[in-house]
Structures are given as structure tokens and as C-alpha cells.
Amino acid sequence: MDVRAAQVAAAVADAHRREWALVLAATVRVVRDLDMAEECAQDAFTQAPTAWPGTGIPRNPGAWLTTVARRRAVDAVRREQLWRRAVPLLVEAEHAPGLDDVVAAREELPDDRLRLVFTCCHPGLNRDAQVALTLRLVCGLTTGEVARAFLVSEPTMAARLTRAKKKIAAARIPYRVPPPEERPERVAAVLDVVHLVLTTGHTAPAGADLVRADLVERALDLARMLRVLLPGDPDVAGLLALVLLTDSRRATRTGDGRLLLLEEQDRSRWDTTAIGEGIALVREALAHRPPGRYALQAAIAAVHAESPTWEDTDWQEIVGLYDALVQVWPSPVVALNRAVAVGLARGPRAGLAELDALRDEPTLATYPYAAAARADFLRRLGRVADARLAYEEALLLTTNAVERAFLERRLQGL
Amino acid sequence: MAKYLILIYGDEQAYAAGGAAAVDESMRAHTAFSEKHGAALRGGEALRETSTATAIRTRPGDEPLVTDGPFVETKETLGGFYVVEAADLDAAIAIAKDVPAPDGGVEVRPIMEFE
């Protein structure tokens, strides 16, 4: 491949990453059919590598791609008379232009990404479908890539996506940004989807690798996009901060194929640019009262990020933040993390007492970190036999290879 | 516009235990709902309790099996329904949120349209 072709290929790949959602969302408006819009958008990205070497890489690749995709969409509409389809996707009347309007205004670039995001994360779709649709339609992942991200077969994921799109059409889920009174609830669903992509990538539920960098980067892309589209939303700021601060430690979380705890990580290799950006966002998000779930989680991550060493960690501050987090997000897992923080702030005996208080929590019974945390406090208290049992319990519940290796080393070290 | 069926599920035993007061309260609530959403309503009925239901189950290669009781035994049972006309699912959900369902909830199903 010559230099020119390599540059074009890189530009197309970059545009796919940055502009896919914009191109698709603007095309959906024309065809009012998700599948057809995907085809047209895909077609535009396929044309770019042959067109750009001759014309030069456009100054605004997104505009070029959108124009090509929409022109293709207009042709398709004319050919197939999609307007007469039984169940077109519902574009709000004022934003559903007639065919002539589209042709006349095709150089205009509507930013319909929010509509696309809200449609993918509609509460009428189950969470798995929301995540799959978001990765497929907003991030532009292939069905195979989405399938691999969630460790299901490609036919299973294809069926899941088809079912979800069918529900959007049959139940008439609108292609619309929800009205202000519904906005907080609907934004929360979108943020939950992005957070799920982050956590799935940050600690892969199974497999050989601890971190699925591709998924973490998609979560970052999504959070950045939402920040642009909803600039005043403190929860969006909180989530972007959380993604940045969580991912700032990526390079140091494993070493020699093993899990490195926060206390073992080389803090000089943490990504200071991401930390700086994350901390500024945390400040902004915390200025809103009461602070939301993601702002508080990000604030906890920020305390770690700002601490020069493990020993300097302000555990009292972290316990305080967890106290607030339990209020806005009363989840057993948050309560567990709070118990661990108490143990680090006030000693293993206090931590163990907090863990004991959570003993009857059914969700934690099969949660490996609960057993691992108990094992750690017991080990620190010198209760070797009890610690051994707890580590063995944690091992039974852990499927990630890197985490298993860590627990086995702890067990052997008793 | 599209039509949606709103299925109303609830705890019929709790309702029965409530006696005349529960019936009055239910009537009042459904009347208020019907007044508020009259323009969208295309139909609706209350159902007798599931102890009055008869299920007829198809058996391949055999006669249908007729049994006493609802088709699916659940704690929350189908107690009534509305048919509404709405622009989209969000509009149907907005109506469905107003349907009285004090000890259960409702399910919204798009009604299939044939050309």
C-alpha cells in the first residue's frame, strides 16, 4: 500500500470511529428505517476509500459521508417507496421532511445523534438489547464485534439485534429526544448503558484478559459524545469523569500477566492528562446538589488519582463519599465497597464487622469480591484458617483468569 | 396513530378482601381515567375473577384439553383491559401510567395492523 492509500485508509478508519453515529443518525431521518439507514451509511464508508485518493481527504469527512449516505438513502426511498411502508420508524412530524426538502437541503448536517441514542436506550427495550443496539448503531461495531464483547455467538447477537429493531418498529418506539419532564429518567438509562460498557471492558467477566480496551474506549467515545450533546448535564459530566479516571490506571492494572492491586500499581505511569480532565469534571458534577451516582463514584476514583502513594490515601474521605453514594444508589455492591473502605480507614476488625452486617445480602452470596474482601481482612487479622476458606470460596466464584491467579497466590501465601 | 392493548394486572385476592370499599374505589378511579383519556379510548372491559376462567389447551394429535382456571397461573392476574389509540409507544405509556392498577401494573402491547 502506498503512502497515499495508507493515509486514506487511516482517515476512513478515524472517520468511522468519530462520525459513524452522526452519519447514521442523519440518514435514519431520511429513510425512517434503521436497517436501510445502516446499509446506506455503510455504503458511504465503503465508497470513501475509492473516492478520497482522487478528490483528496475531505476537510469535514463527516459531512462528506453524511451527504453520500443521505443521497443513497433518497435514491433508496424513491426506488422502494419506503414512505409507504406499513411501519416506518417514527420521526417526529416537524422533523420528518418531505422528500423534496431532503434533496434540497442535503448539504445541511442535522445532528440527530441524541435521537439515535435515546431510541437505542428506550426503556421499552431490555438492557441487553439497549447495550447491543448502542454498540451496533451508535458506535458502529459489527454484529460480530458486539457478540464478542458480550461473549455470545454471532447468530445469538444477530437475533438479539433483529428482535430489538423489530420491537422499535412494531411498538412504534419514536426516533425522538424525550421531552424535558422525561429527560432525567431517560438520560439515566443512557448513562447506565455506557457504564455497563465501561465495567464490562474494565474487568472482563471471563476470558484471558482483565481489560477489554476496545470496550473501555467505546465507553469513553460514548461519554465524550454525550458530553458534547448534553453539555449542562451533571450526571453526564460525572460519568465522563468516571470513565477517564477509571481508565487512567489501565496501563498499571496488570503486570507479568497478573492483577496488580491499587496499592501495587506504579502511580507514575497513571495517565495524568486523563486524571486532570477527570478531576475538573468531578468538580463540575459535584457542584450540583445532591451529587449523582456517577459524580460520587468519580469523586472516589479522584481521591485515589490524587493520592501520591497508597499509604497517603484519604480513606476517611473515601468512606464519606461511599456514605453519600449508598444514599443515592443503595446497591449491595456499593455497601460492600463501603465496608472495604471502612476496613482500610479504621482497621480490618471494623471492616470485617461491616462485612458481617451484609452477610444476609443474597446478591453478595455469589459475588466473588465479597468473599475476597472477607479473606483479605481475615488474613490481616492473622485468622489463617478462616482466610483460607474465604479465599477458596472466592476462587469458586471467579472466572476471570487474571483474578483467579491473584487469589491463588494469596491463598498460597497464607 | 396506532392501537395498543393495555392489560391490567393485579392481586385479585387483595381486591376481593377489600370488599365494597375496594369496588367503589376502583370504579371511581376507572371513571376518572376514562374521563381524562376518553379521546384515546377505543374500548375496555373489566374481567370476572380467574376462578371463573376456563382454559382450553391445544394438544397436537389429540382433542383440546379443557381445564378449570386461567391459561397461566400467576399471583398477579389479568383483571381487565383497555384499547387505546396513540401516536407512538411513548404516548401509549403516558396513558398507561394513568390506568388504575393499585396492586400490580399494566402491560402495553401494540395491536397488529393488517393492510
PDB file of C-alpha atoms in Angstrom, chain A residues 62 68 84 95 145 160 163 167 180 185 252 287 295 307 337-338 361 383 399 401 414:
ATOM      1  CA  GLY A  62     -18.439  13.536   8.439  1.00  0.00           C
ATOM      2  CA  VAL A  68     -23.226  10.373   0.351  1.00  0.00           C
ATOM      3  CA  ARG A  84     -45.448   3.773   2.064  1.00  0.00           C
ATOM      4  CA  HIS A  95     -38.590  16.784  11.741  1.00  0.00           C
ATOM      5  CA  GLU A 145     -17.724  -7.383  17.417  1.00  0.00           C
ATOM      6  CA  ARG A 160     -30.974 -10.090  19.625  1.00  0.00           C
ATOM      7  CA  ARG A 163     -35.625  -8.643  17.805  1.00  0.00           C
ATOM      8  CA  LYS A 167     -39.802  -4.057  18.620  1.00  0.00           C
ATOM      9  CA  PRO A 180     -37.873  17.704  29.421  1.00  0.00           C
ATOM     10  CA  GLU A 185     -35.087   9.172  33.658  1.00  0.00           C
ATOM     11  CA  THR A 252      -0.702  -0.328  35.511  1.00  0.00           C
ATOM     12  CA  ALA A 287     -21.281  21.369  42.326  1.00  0.00           C
ATOM     13  CA  ALA A 295     -20.228  12.011  40.226  1.00  0.00           C
ATOM     14  CA  SER A 307      -3.031  10.426  46.238  1.00  0.00           C
ATOM     15  CA  ASN A 337     -17.160  -1.368  48.705  1.00  0.00           C
ATOM     16  CA  ARG A 338     -18.047   0.916  51.587  1.00  0.00           C
ATOM     17  CA  GLU A 361     -27.477  -9.987  51.303  1.00  0.00           C
ATOM     18  CA  ARG A 383      -7.026 -15.752  61.149  1.00  0.00           C
ATOM     19  CA  THR A 399     -13.966 -16.945  36.242  1.00  0.00           C
ATOM     20  CA  ALA A 401      -8.109 -15.919  34.650  1.00  0.00           C
ATOM     21  CA  LEU A 414      -1.090 -17.725  53.865  1.00  0.00           C
TER      22      LEU A 414
END
